Structure formats: structure tokens, C-alpha cells
């Protein structure tokens, strides 16, 4: 039974039902929400550790580094926890680099990715001596070179090549096709490599591919790994040996409980592809580590008829807290935090935001709901809080980390004062 919010077996981790209550690492979600309010993100530290270690251990001693993609969730506590497990970082802006540094990551543990790095970002990034700046174009490479020349020391760069591989994911998060804005096409990359011999302020340390996110079949991922392996071999033969290869992120998770690529199988395929080069492997995983480690909790704030077969359940969490359903039509499981055996009703679970696209879950069969009931939106740890917004002046939600039977707030709920701290009202007089 649940007592004081904590249930019996501490050895069971993650999100599971115990006596009809949804719990996180043994702590009742209802108890956390009653204390911290909703909308609320809750993360399982045990799941984060398990998922990081599963990926790390799958390399079976093959040299590698996991550069956690901060864009998936860059809460300080989560980054620190992963760093403590041996993670390195993938940052997508100079500000993610700033945050990574505050998490304790050293410059040599950070790769800087991203399709558009501004001159100001490069001015700050090049002197840091990062593990690599993953370059997206000939122009960007030249801009980095110019800064390195002024500093009088070579910049470590990786070239992101667009391999023209279909990730077979949602078009908004597929990046590996020629038509996508990402990376340098193969022919152009070869031309670029040919110029490097005469460019002393550029040190090519790796080639990089990232073909997309939420990839659920092995073939595209293996294809990308074989592609970088072939490039590394070609470059070594041309007298440009690399330090490592960067295979990007992209490993998908199961949002609907249908089978997806197994972590060990994925790592085995990547290692098999890269092993002939003898080079260490860098991965940039985001979703596969944090996605299943988080839920978003929302309360039912209104119920109203929709049509002959279903009702609207309006909850206090929507596209401002979790944009994925509205943006990609993404599916997230939704479940009442307290279950019952009553025959289910069909609901359109919607958020409170003034947009018709603010639908969290369509046609869901849930036990009959009442105002105040708590719902858990599952697998929201990645690209959830990280993509939240203040639209409709909704405050950014609080975040809680459950660890070993206790929990703490790792981001407090934003207040109106927090929100307005950056704004300057007009003086009372003369506002016309
Ligand atoms: N490396 C690079 C260069 C990336 O662009 C990304 C993700 C990753 C690594 C991490 O990929 P992951 O392992 O998480 O799949 N907001 C979207 C996902 C956007 C992914 C952007 N890039 C979503 O909610 O599905």
C-alpha cells in the first residue's frame, strides 16, 4: 500500500502501477502533484541511470563516448546526473554550451552541433577548445578558420556530411536527406576535405552524421554508420586520419508500446560498421535516454460533451508544456494516475491553450474522469520541458526529480514576476 507517498518495493524502478496508483521509483505521483501542483514534470533518476548505462554497457569495451544531446532536456540536475555517470555533452547553441559548463562539463567533453551558428556564437566557441565544432557548410568552416587564425591555434572541427539517407521518421525530424537543410552534401564535403592540407588553422578530427530523430528501424542507423566508416577510411587513405567518428543521435523509443530497435542491437550494428576503421565512436543520444524517464502530470479542469461517442477532457497541461502532439501529431500514452475498473469512456484530451491543435491525445479510452483527476502523459522526458513556452502567458511548469524514494524540485514553477522580469513597462504618464 501507499504510505506517505512511498510504496513497498524500492527495487522496482521507473513508472509503474502499484495498487491502482501510478508511482515513480516507488513514490506516488498523486502525492507529488498534491504538493507541487500541476502541470508538473516528474523524472525518474533510476530510469535515467538505467537507460544511460544500458547504452554505455552495450559497447562492450569498444572505445566510445556518449555525448548526451542537451536539446532533449537541459535541466541542470539532469545534465549533472548524466555527467556523473560519465556522459559528455552535445550542445546546439552557445547557450547550451554555457549551460553545459554550469553542469560541470569541460570544453573537451562538448561537441558543438547546429545548422546555424551565428558569428557571435563562433567567436565565443572557438577559443574554448571544444572536442569539436561540427561544421555544417564551407562558409562556416571558413569563419571558424578565420577566428582560429586570429587566436593563432588550430580549431578542432568535424564535418557533418549529409548522407542522403531516409531516416523514415516524421518529416519534421528527419535530417539526412539531400533536401534537408542539414550538413554538407557528399561531393561538396570531398571538395572541402581536399582543401584541408593547406589550412593549418583547421584540424579535422571527425566526420559526423545525424540523419534524424525518433528512428525506430535499424536500417537507416546502420546505413549512416557504414557511411561514416567509409568516409573515415577514404580520408585515412588520403593522408587525413581522424580521431573518431560521430554517428549522431536518433535512436527512437516506443511511445505506444510497439516494438522498436533494441539498444544492444543498435550499438552492435554501429560498432560492427565502425570497427574496421579502429576509431572510437561518438554518439549523441537524447530521446533514448531521457524520453521514457519523464512524465507530464496534468489535472482535469473541465469535461464537456463532444459528440455521440466521446467527451472533451480539458486538462491544465497542453501545447505550452508539451508541444510534440501539436507539432508532430505525436502520440503519448495518457493514463489516469489513479486507476479504476470502471468501463472506459472515450475522451479527446485537450489542453487549455487557444489553438485547435492543442490536443494532447485523440480518441483515448480512459476510465470515467472527474474534475480534479490527475492524468500522466508518458514518455515526456525528452523534448517536453525543453520545448515549453509562455504562450497565453502560461508559466513554465515545475520539474521534479525522484531519486531513491525521495524527490526534489529541480525547477520551480515560473511566476508572473519571473516572466515579466525581462520586460519594461511604459511609464504611467505618456503611454498614449
Ligand atoms: N545530434 C544532433 C545533431 C541532433 O540534431 C539531435 C536532435 C540529436 C543529436 C539528438 O537526437 P535524439 O537522440 O534525441 O533523437 N523536437 C523533436 C526532436 C528534434 C531532434 C533534433 N535533433 C521531437 O520532439 O521529436
Tab-separated table of N, CA, C and O and ligand atoms in Angstrom, residues 69 71-72 90 113 160 173 208 210 212-214 248-251 284-287 324 328 383 387, ligand 1:
chain	number	residue	atom	x	y	z
A	69	UNK	N	22.639	14.632	-25.860
A	69	UNK	CA	22.139	15.793	-26.611
A	69	UNK	C	21.294	16.661	-25.674
A	69	UNK	O	20.132	16.349	-25.392
A	71	UNK	N	19.724	19.253	-26.014
A	71	UNK	CA	18.476	19.837	-26.502
A	71	UNK	C	17.265	19.021	-26.065
A	71	UNK	O	16.175	19.544	-25.961
A	72	UNK	N	17.460	17.749	-25.785
A	72	UNK	CA	16.322	16.910	-25.379
A	72	UNK	C	15.796	17.328	-24.019
A	72	UNK	O	14.579	17.304	-23.778
A	90	UNK	N	26.466	17.110	-26.016
A	90	UNK	CA	26.275	17.673	-27.357
A	90	UNK	C	25.444	18.928	-27.159
A	90	UNK	O	24.338	18.869	-26.624
A	113	UNK	N	27.133	21.229	-32.090
A	113	UNK	CA	26.445	20.919	-33.339
A	113	UNK	C	25.482	22.065	-33.659
A	113	UNK	O	25.332	22.988	-32.864
A	160	UNK	N	29.987	17.732	-40.741
A	160	UNK	CA	28.732	16.979	-40.791
A	160	UNK	C	28.365	16.762	-42.247
A	160	UNK	O	28.126	17.723	-42.986
A	173	UNK	N	11.392	15.846	-38.328
A	173	UNK	CA	12.591	15.487	-37.550
A	173	UNK	C	13.492	14.516	-38.308
A	173	UNK	O	14.294	13.808	-37.732
A	208	UNK	N	30.902	13.534	-39.171
A	208	UNK	CA	29.688	13.476	-38.360
A	208	UNK	C	28.486	13.234	-39.267
A	208	UNK	O	28.414	13.812	-40.356
A	210	UNK	N	24.062	12.822	-38.723
A	210	UNK	CA	22.885	12.699	-37.847
A	210	UNK	C	21.694	12.763	-38.801
A	210	UNK	O	21.406	13.810	-39.363
A	212	UNK	N	18.433	12.028	-38.281
A	212	UNK	CA	17.085	12.333	-37.815
A	212	UNK	C	16.871	11.808	-36.409
A	212	UNK	O	17.795	11.281	-35.789
A	213	UNK	N	15.658	11.981	-35.936
A	213	UNK	CA	15.333	11.614	-34.564
A	213	UNK	C	14.126	10.681	-34.572
A	213	UNK	O	13.389	10.616	-35.557
A	214	UNK	N	13.928	9.988	-33.452
A	214	UNK	CA	12.831	9.020	-33.331
A	214	UNK	C	12.865	8.022	-34.507
A	214	UNK	O	11.869	7.785	-35.188
A	248	UNK	N	26.074	10.656	-34.426
A	248	UNK	CA	24.859	11.420	-34.136
A	248	UNK	C	23.956	10.709	-33.136
A	248	UNK	O	24.350	9.758	-32.457
A	249	UNK	N	22.711	11.186	-33.061
A	249	UNK	CA	21.727	10.567	-32.160
A	249	UNK	C	20.670	9.875	-32.998
A	249	UNK	O	20.968	9.371	-34.079
A	250	UNK	N	19.447	9.878	-32.502
A	250	UNK	CA	18.358	9.417	-33.352
A	250	UNK	C	17.639	8.163	-32.930
A	250	UNK	O	16.560	7.868	-33.452
A	251	UNK	N	18.228	7.387	-31.995
A	251	UNK	CA	17.584	6.128	-31.613
A	251	UNK	C	16.199	6.417	-31.025
A	251	UNK	O	16.066	7.197	-30.089
A	284	UNK	N	25.426	10.801	-30.028
A	284	UNK	CA	24.768	11.985	-29.445
A	284	UNK	C	23.328	11.653	-29.078
A	284	UNK	O	22.387	12.217	-29.642
A	285	UNK	N	23.127	10.743	-28.147
A	285	UNK	CA	21.753	10.334	-27.829
A	285	UNK	C	21.030	11.351	-26.960
A	285	UNK	O	21.620	11.934	-26.048
A	286	UNK	N	19.776	11.586	-27.246
A	286	UNK	CA	18.967	12.477	-26.415
A	286	UNK	C	17.742	11.722	-25.935
A	286	UNK	O	17.679	11.223	-24.811
A	287	UNK	N	16.792	11.579	-26.852
A	287	UNK	CA	15.500	10.979	-26.517
A	287	UNK	C	15.614	9.598	-25.860
A	287	UNK	O	14.884	9.306	-24.914
A	324	UNK	N	4.857	18.411	-28.548
A	324	UNK	CA	5.023	17.343	-29.530
A	324	UNK	C	3.711	16.913	-30.220
A	324	UNK	O	3.688	16.764	-31.439
A	328	UNK	N	3.931	17.593	-34.128
A	328	UNK	CA	4.217	16.423	-34.980
A	328	UNK	C	3.066	15.424	-34.999
A	328	UNK	O	3.241	14.304	-35.471
A	383	UNK	N	12.337	16.494	-25.134
A	383	UNK	CA	11.644	17.473	-25.973
A	383	UNK	C	10.276	17.834	-25.390
A	383	UNK	O	9.328	18.101	-26.117
A	387	UNK	N	10.972	22.243	-24.730
A	387	UNK	CA	10.289	22.971	-25.797
A	387	UNK	C	9.080	23.749	-25.279
A	387	UNK	O	8.242	24.199	-26.059
B	1	LIG	N1	22.558	15.222	-32.627
B	1	LIG	C1	22.053	16.169	-33.443
B	1	LIG	C2	22.938	16.878	-34.366
B	1	LIG	C3	20.685	16.465	-33.398
B	1	LIG	O1	20.186	17.401	-34.214
B	1	LIG	C4	19.832	15.768	-32.496
B	1	LIG	C5	18.412	16.057	-32.428
B	1	LIG	C6	20.421	14.789	-31.653
B	1	LIG	C7	21.780	14.541	-31.763
B	1	LIG	C8	19.622	14.011	-30.660
B	1	LIG	O2	18.718	13.175	-31.296
B	1	LIG	P1	17.854	12.098	-30.461
B	1	LIG	O3	18.814	11.061	-29.939
B	1	LIG	O4	17.191	12.816	-29.364
B	1	LIG	O5	16.910	11.563	-31.450
B	1	LIG	N2	11.793	18.024	-31.109
B	1	LIG	C9	11.764	16.760	-31.815
B	1	LIG	C10	13.121	16.149	-31.950
B	1	LIG	C11	14.135	17.041	-32.588
B	1	LIG	C12	15.505	16.440	-32.675
B	1	LIG	C13	16.517	17.437	-33.073
B	1	LIG	N3	17.834	16.936	-33.145
B	1	LIG	C14	10.775	15.836	-31.124
B	1	LIG	O6	10.160	16.227	-30.148
B	1	LIG	O7	10.546	14.728	-31.588
